[in-house]
Amino acid sequence: MKYLLTSFTRSYQYFGPLAFIVIFVLFLYSYRPNPVMDSYAVTSCVIFIGSAWLGMNFLNHDHGRQTGLLILHVQSSKLFYWIQFASAAVIGLMLSASIVIYPLWSGMFDRSVSMAEFGLAITAHMLLALLGISLSLYVQNSWIPNRGRAAGLLLLMLVLSMSGLSMQGELPAEVRWLVYLLPPVSPIIEMLMKESEVAVSSKILIIVYVSGYIALLAGVYLHASSAKDTADLVRKAG
């Protein structure tokens, strides 16, 4: 993990997504006071987009040159891909915490924030950071070699994810269930914006649902990447 983080830092490919997040957050809080949960709903979208962008850059920053050597070093392709995901997740989680704490520390809100609101906000930001990184797993160079096509596909997934529930009314009744297959970003945003109206049980259900979605994306990726490496080795040996 240390090697991957150091290598990414030296590549400077973190600059674009980091600058996007910082500039957007500073612009959002350039005026005060701000509503608490509505502001957190906006910054949760920002961390989702920024983390997906950061994840794609992280996974592609060495163009796979060291992947084979690192897999040999850890003696397991599945372990390597898990470490790779965890390394990107560490960055996303740190950014999430910073985004939630910054307006509290600088007094940007129109009222005090309760512990329940703080806990919900930081949980939502961290989940969307992990969700963004999980989506980026499927658009890295080893999966989609064409960088422009990969970026376009990721952008499409981000837009559909954030507009998920709002599209439901526009779709024919027979296919509205497809909305629930999209990455569950809109339920998190709606939960933050309507925090006082959402029951605790519903909040827990949304958090569990999003956590399960992230685990599914990461699990499928780990299995598929390991199987792909095994198939490549067999093909080369044959």
mmCIF file of C-alpha atoms in Angstrom:
data_model
loop_
_atom_site.group_PDB
_atom_site.id
_atom_site.type_symbol
_atom_site.label_atom_id
_atom_site.label_comp_id
_atom_site.label_asym_id
_atom_site.label_seq_id
_atom_site.Cartn_x
_atom_site.Cartn_y
_atom_site.Cartn_z
ATOM 1 C CA MET A 1 0.000 0.000 0.000
ATOM 2 C CA LYS A 2 2.807 2.405 0.889
ATOM 3 C CA TYR A 3 4.452 1.842 -2.496
ATOM 4 C CA LEU A 4 1.211 2.466 -4.403
ATOM 5 C CA LEU A 5 0.446 5.659 -2.477
ATOM 6 C CA THR A 6 4.002 6.947 -2.910
ATOM 7 C CA SER A 7 3.993 6.123 -6.616
ATOM 8 C CA PHE A 8 0.663 7.888 -7.110
ATOM 9 C CA THR A 9 1.853 10.963 -5.227
ATOM 10 C CA ARG A 10 4.940 11.214 -7.414
ATOM 11 C CA SER A 11 2.876 10.912 -10.592
ATOM 12 C CA TYR A 12 0.931 14.128 -9.830
ATOM 13 C CA GLN A 13 -2.174 12.532 -11.355
ATOM 14 C CA TYR A 14 -4.027 13.350 -8.147
ATOM 15 C CA PHE A 15 -3.891 17.063 -8.995
ATOM 16 C CA GLY A 16 -6.941 17.212 -11.298
ATOM 17 C CA PRO A 17 -9.507 15.517 -9.029
ATOM 18 C CA LEU A 18 -8.057 17.113 -5.897
ATOM 19 C CA ALA A 19 -8.205 20.585 -7.449
ATOM 20 C CA PHE A 20 -11.798 19.940 -8.565
ATOM 21 C CA ILE A 21 -12.854 18.977 -5.038
ATOM 22 C CA VAL A 22 -11.014 21.808 -3.274
ATOM 23 C CA ILE A 23 -12.140 24.542 -5.684
ATOM 24 C CA PHE A 24 -15.771 23.410 -5.625
ATOM 25 C CA VAL A 25 -15.877 23.206 -1.823
ATOM 26 C CA LEU A 26 -14.206 26.601 -1.370
ATOM 27 C CA PHE A 27 -16.629 28.128 -3.875
ATOM 28 C CA LEU A 28 -19.637 26.556 -2.142
ATOM 29 C CA TYR A 29 -18.572 27.960 1.210
ATOM 30 C CA SER A 30 -17.396 31.327 -0.129
ATOM 31 C CA TYR A 31 -20.525 32.850 1.406
ATOM 32 C CA ARG A 32 -21.933 32.225 4.845
ATOM 33 C CA PRO A 33 -24.129 31.139 6.531
ATOM 34 C CA ASN A 34 -25.074 27.943 4.705
ATOM 35 C CA PRO A 35 -27.801 25.348 5.385
ATOM 36 C CA VAL A 36 -26.268 22.280 7.003
ATOM 37 C CA MET A 37 -27.681 19.192 5.342
ATOM 38 C CA ASP A 38 -28.320 20.782 1.943
ATOM 39 C CA SER A 39 -24.652 21.795 1.818
ATOM 40 C CA TYR A 40 -23.587 18.295 2.776
ATOM 41 C CA ALA A 41 -25.831 16.883 0.037
ATOM 42 C CA VAL A 42 -23.959 19.011 -2.514
ATOM 43 C CA THR A 43 -20.498 18.104 -1.223
ATOM 44 C CA SER A 44 -21.431 14.411 -1.170
ATOM 45 C CA CYS A 45 -21.978 14.699 -4.951
ATOM 46 C CA VAL A 46 -18.615 16.434 -5.250
ATOM 47 C CA ILE A 47 -16.763 13.689 -3.368
ATOM 48 C CA PHE A 48 -18.530 11.038 -5.456
ATOM 49 C CA ILE A 49 -17.416 12.613 -8.740
ATOM 50 C CA GLY A 50 -13.952 13.493 -7.446
ATOM 51 C CA SER A 51 -13.345 10.022 -6.013
ATOM 52 C CA ALA A 52 -14.374 8.323 -9.257
ATOM 53 C CA TRP A 53 -11.969 10.568 -11.169
ATOM 54 C CA LEU A 54 -9.239 10.067 -8.586
ATOM 55 C CA GLY A 55 -9.794 6.301 -8.605
ATOM 56 C CA MET A 56 -9.421 6.095 -12.369
ATOM 57 C CA ASN A 57 -6.195 8.124 -12.241
ATOM 58 C CA PHE A 58 -4.881 6.045 -9.342
ATOM 59 C CA LEU A 59 -5.484 2.753 -11.115
ATOM 60 C CA ASN A 60 -3.924 4.022 -14.348
ATOM 61 C CA HIS A 61 -1.041 6.112 -13.042
ATOM 62 C CA ASP A 62 1.723 3.577 -13.818
ATOM 63 C CA HIS A 63 -0.026 2.120 -16.907
ATOM 64 C CA GLY A 64 0.248 -1.370 -15.397
ATOM 65 C CA ARG A 65 4.041 -1.446 -15.701
ATOM 66 C CA GLN A 66 4.573 -2.605 -12.115
ATOM 67 C CA THR A 67 1.442 -4.731 -11.714
ATOM 68 C CA GLY A 68 3.091 -8.058 -12.548
ATOM 69 C CA LEU A 69 6.032 -7.441 -10.226
ATOM 70 C CA LEU A 70 3.774 -6.345 -7.379
ATOM 71 C CA ILE A 71 1.569 -9.420 -7.779
ATOM 72 C CA LEU A 72 4.681 -11.601 -7.584
ATOM 73 C CA HIS A 73 5.786 -9.682 -4.497
ATOM 74 C CA VAL A 74 2.532 -10.226 -2.572
ATOM 75 C CA GLN A 75 2.166 -13.740 -4.094
ATOM 76 C CA SER A 76 -1.536 -13.316 -4.816
ATOM 77 C CA SER A 77 -3.291 -11.367 -7.544
ATOM 78 C CA LYS A 78 -6.474 -11.115 -5.467
ATOM 79 C CA LEU A 79 -4.518 -9.693 -2.522
ATOM 80 C CA PHE A 80 -2.811 -7.174 -4.802
ATOM 81 C CA TYR A 81 -6.102 -5.938 -6.248
ATOM 82 C CA TRP A 82 -7.537 -5.683 -2.748
ATOM 83 C CA ILE A 83 -4.535 -3.590 -1.629
ATOM 84 C CA GLN A 84 -4.921 -1.452 -4.746
ATOM 85 C CA PHE A 85 -8.581 -0.786 -3.966
ATOM 86 C CA ALA A 86 -7.835 -0.158 -0.286
ATOM 87 C CA SER A 87 -5.096 2.341 -1.172
ATOM 88 C CA ALA A 88 -7.457 4.386 -3.333
ATOM 89 C CA ALA A 89 -10.125 4.075 -0.631
ATOM 90 C CA VAL A 90 -7.789 5.549 1.998
ATOM 91 C CA ILE A 91 -7.401 8.696 -0.102
ATOM 92 C CA GLY A 92 -11.146 8.937 -0.695
ATOM 93 C CA LEU A 93 -11.974 8.485 2.989
ATOM 94 C CA MET A 94 -9.460 11.139 4.048
ATOM 95 C CA LEU A 95 -10.921 13.607 1.561
ATOM 96 C CA SER A 96 -14.443 12.772 2.772
ATOM 97 C CA ALA A 97 -13.546 13.506 6.381
ATOM 98 C CA SER A 98 -11.871 16.775 5.375
ATOM 99 C CA ILE A 99 -14.896 17.956 3.387
ATOM 100 C CA VAL A 100 -17.273 17.261 6.280
ATOM 101 C CA ILE A 101 -15.046 18.804 8.964
ATOM 102 C CA TYR A 102 -13.956 21.936 7.047
ATOM 103 C CA PRO A 103 -17.267 23.889 7.247
ATOM 104 C CA LEU A 104 -17.620 22.962 10.926
ATOM 105 C CA TRP A 105 -14.100 24.127 11.712
ATOM 106 C CA SER A 106 -14.515 27.380 9.772
ATOM 107 C CA GLY A 107 -18.032 28.159 11.033
ATOM 108 C CA MET A 108 -19.776 28.127 7.657
ATOM 109 C CA PHE A 109 -23.195 26.898 8.770
ATOM 110 C CA ASP A 110 -26.261 28.835 9.865
ATOM 111 C CA ARG A 111 -26.619 26.772 13.039
ATOM 112 C CA SER A 112 -24.846 24.206 15.164
ATOM 113 C CA VAL A 113 -24.605 20.646 13.848
ATOM 114 C CA SER A 114 -25.821 17.776 16.014
ATOM 115 C CA MET A 115 -23.763 14.627 16.471
ATOM 116 C CA ALA A 116 -26.426 12.644 14.608
ATOM 117 C CA GLU A 117 -26.202 15.009 11.625
ATOM 118 C CA PHE A 118 -22.405 14.915 11.685
ATOM 119 C CA GLY A 119 -22.385 11.117 11.835
ATOM 120 C CA LEU A 120 -24.865 10.847 8.971
ATOM 121 C CA ALA A 121 -22.941 13.362 6.852
ATOM 122 C CA ILE A 122 -19.551 11.724 7.262
ATOM 123 C CA THR A 123 -21.035 8.265 6.658
ATOM 124 C CA ALA A 124 -22.744 9.474 3.474
ATOM 125 C CA HIS A 125 -19.585 11.153 2.170
ATOM 126 C CA MET A 126 -17.434 8.104 2.866
ATOM 127 C CA LEU A 127 -19.923 5.763 1.223
ATOM 128 C CA LEU A 128 -20.121 7.891 -1.916
ATOM 129 C CA ALA A 129 -16.323 8.172 -2.035
ATOM 130 C CA LEU A 130 -16.063 4.378 -1.909
ATOM 131 C CA LEU A 131 -18.846 4.026 -4.470
ATOM 132 C CA GLY A 132 -17.065 6.376 -6.868
ATOM 133 C CA ILE A 133 -13.807 4.464 -6.485
ATOM 134 C CA SER A 134 -15.651 1.160 -6.968
ATOM 135 C CA LEU A 135 -17.070 2.377 -10.283
ATOM 136 C CA SER A 136 -13.621 3.473 -11.442
ATOM 137 C CA LEU A 137 -12.376 -0.110 -11.056
ATOM 138 C CA TYR A 138 -14.246 -1.057 -14.212
ATOM 139 C CA VAL A 139 -12.890 1.713 -16.455
ATOM 140 C CA GLN A 140 -9.153 1.334 -15.849
ATOM 141 C CA ASN A 141 -6.734 0.643 -18.694
ATOM 142 C CA SER A 142 -6.637 -3.115 -18.137
ATOM 143 C CA TRP A 143 -10.415 -3.262 -18.694
ATOM 144 C CA ILE A 144 -10.930 -0.482 -21.261
ATOM 145 C CA PRO A 145 -7.657 0.406 -23.030
ATOM 146 C CA ASN A 146 -9.147 3.440 -24.823
ATOM 147 C CA ARG A 147 -8.797 6.250 -22.260
ATOM 148 C CA GLY A 148 -11.363 8.522 -23.918
ATOM 149 C CA ARG A 149 -13.954 5.758 -24.096
ATOM 150 C CA ALA A 150 -13.309 4.848 -20.460
ATOM 151 C CA ALA A 151 -13.710 8.463 -19.324
ATOM 152 C CA GLY A 152 -16.921 8.812 -21.324
ATOM 153 C CA LEU A 153 -18.369 5.633 -19.838
ATOM 154 C CA LEU A 154 -17.450 6.741 -16.321
ATOM 155 C CA LEU A 155 -19.055 10.138 -16.889
ATOM 156 C CA LEU A 156 -22.239 8.447 -18.120
ATOM 157 C CA MET A 157 -22.331 6.229 -15.031
ATOM 158 C CA LEU A 158 -21.856 9.258 -12.759
ATOM 159 C CA VAL A 159 -24.697 11.187 -14.391
ATOM 160 C CA LEU A 160 -27.094 8.226 -14.330
ATOM 161 C CA SER A 161 -26.189 7.451 -10.724
ATOM 162 C CA MET A 162 -26.927 10.972 -9.493
ATOM 163 C CA SER A 163 -30.174 11.284 -11.447
ATOM 164 C CA GLY A 164 -31.407 7.766 -10.611
ATOM 165 C CA LEU A 165 -34.612 8.318 -8.631
ATOM 166 C CA SER A 166 -35.565 11.452 -10.574
ATOM 167 C CA MET A 167 -35.661 9.387 -13.794
ATOM 168 C CA GLN A 168 -38.129 6.896 -12.381
ATOM 169 C CA GLY A 169 -41.194 8.955 -13.253
ATOM 170 C CA GLU A 170 -39.985 9.456 -16.826
ATOM 171 C CA LEU A 171 -39.656 5.747 -17.584
ATOM 172 C CA PRO A 172 -42.423 3.324 -18.629
ATOM 173 C CA ALA A 173 -43.835 1.409 -15.666
ATOM 174 C CA GLU A 174 -42.501 -1.883 -17.024
ATOM 175 C CA VAL A 175 -38.851 -0.792 -16.791
ATOM 176 C CA ARG A 176 -38.850 1.489 -13.750
ATOM 177 C CA TRP A 177 -37.230 -1.279 -11.721
ATOM 178 C CA LEU A 178 -34.052 -0.735 -13.749
ATOM 179 C CA VAL A 179 -33.460 2.456 -11.762
ATOM 180 C CA TYR A 180 -32.698 0.321 -8.704
ATOM 181 C CA LEU A 181 -29.819 -1.348 -10.551
ATOM 182 C CA LEU A 182 -28.013 1.983 -10.874
ATOM 183 C CA PRO A 183 -25.348 2.905 -8.303
ATOM 184 C CA PRO A 184 -27.388 4.230 -5.337
ATOM 185 C CA VAL A 185 -26.215 7.835 -5.220
ATOM 186 C CA SER A 186 -29.589 9.573 -5.395
ATOM 187 C CA PRO A 187 -30.976 7.806 -2.265
ATOM 188 C CA ILE A 188 -28.015 9.130 -0.261
ATOM 189 C CA ILE A 189 -28.473 12.667 -1.595
ATOM 190 C CA GLU A 190 -32.205 12.595 -0.895
ATOM 191 C CA MET A 191 -31.562 11.238 2.604
ATOM 192 C CA LEU A 192 -29.280 14.189 3.367
ATOM 193 C CA MET A 193 -31.600 16.812 1.890
ATOM 194 C CA LYS A 194 -34.639 15.448 3.745
ATOM 195 C CA GLU A 195 -32.755 14.316 6.843
ATOM 196 C CA SER A 196 -35.392 15.484 9.326
ATOM 197 C CA GLU A 197 -38.171 13.707 7.413
ATOM 198 C CA VAL A 198 -36.451 10.342 6.943
ATOM 199 C CA ALA A 199 -36.995 7.726 9.643
ATOM 200 C CA VAL A 200 -33.961 6.246 11.380
ATOM 201 C CA SER A 201 -34.865 2.793 10.071
ATOM 202 C CA SER A 202 -34.918 4.139 6.504
ATOM 203 C CA LYS A 203 -31.516 5.772 6.994
ATOM 204 C CA ILE A 204 -30.073 2.489 8.227
ATOM 205 C CA LEU A 205 -31.616 0.633 5.285
ATOM 206 C CA ILE A 206 -30.114 3.096 2.778
ATOM 207 C CA ILE A 207 -26.671 2.870 4.394
ATOM 208 C CA VAL A 208 -26.780 -0.941 4.379
ATOM 209 C CA TYR A 209 -27.986 -0.968 0.763
ATOM 210 C CA VAL A 210 -25.186 1.328 -0.429
ATOM 211 C CA SER A 211 -22.590 -0.616 1.586
ATOM 212 C CA GLY A 212 -23.779 -3.855 0.006
ATOM 213 C CA TYR A 213 -23.639 -2.321 -3.471
ATOM 214 C CA ILE A 214 -20.027 -1.235 -2.881
ATOM 215 C CA ALA A 215 -19.101 -4.683 -1.560
ATOM 216 C CA LEU A 216 -20.705 -6.304 -4.617
ATOM 217 C CA LEU A 217 -18.831 -4.055 -7.063
ATOM 218 C CA ALA A 218 -15.517 -4.615 -5.298
ATOM 219 C CA GLY A 219 -16.092 -8.363 -4.921
ATOM 220 C CA VAL A 220 -16.987 -8.885 -8.582
ATOM 221 C CA TYR A 221 -13.953 -6.838 -9.609
ATOM 222 C CA LEU A 222 -11.559 -8.820 -7.406
ATOM 223 C CA HIS A 223 -12.892 -12.132 -8.687
ATOM 224 C CA ALA A 224 -12.935 -11.079 -12.353
ATOM 225 C CA SER A 225 -9.455 -9.526 -12.242
ATOM 226 C CA SER A 226 -7.962 -12.607 -10.592
ATOM 227 C CA ALA A 227 -9.673 -14.888 -13.123
ATOM 228 C CA LYS A 228 -8.432 -12.681 -15.967
ATOM 229 C CA ASP A 229 -4.838 -12.900 -14.703
ATOM 230 C CA THR A 230 -5.107 -16.680 -14.378
ATOM 231 C CA ALA A 231 -6.469 -16.974 -17.921
ATOM 232 C CA ASP A 232 -3.640 -14.791 -19.238
ATOM 233 C CA LEU A 233 -1.038 -16.979 -17.532
ATOM 234 C CA VAL A 234 -2.610 -20.155 -18.940
ATOM 235 C CA ARG A 235 -2.723 -18.649 -22.420
ATOM 236 C CA LYS A 236 0.933 -17.600 -22.248
ATOM 237 C CA ALA A 237 1.973 -21.005 -20.906
ATOM 238 C CA GLY A 238 0.078 -22.715 -23.695
#
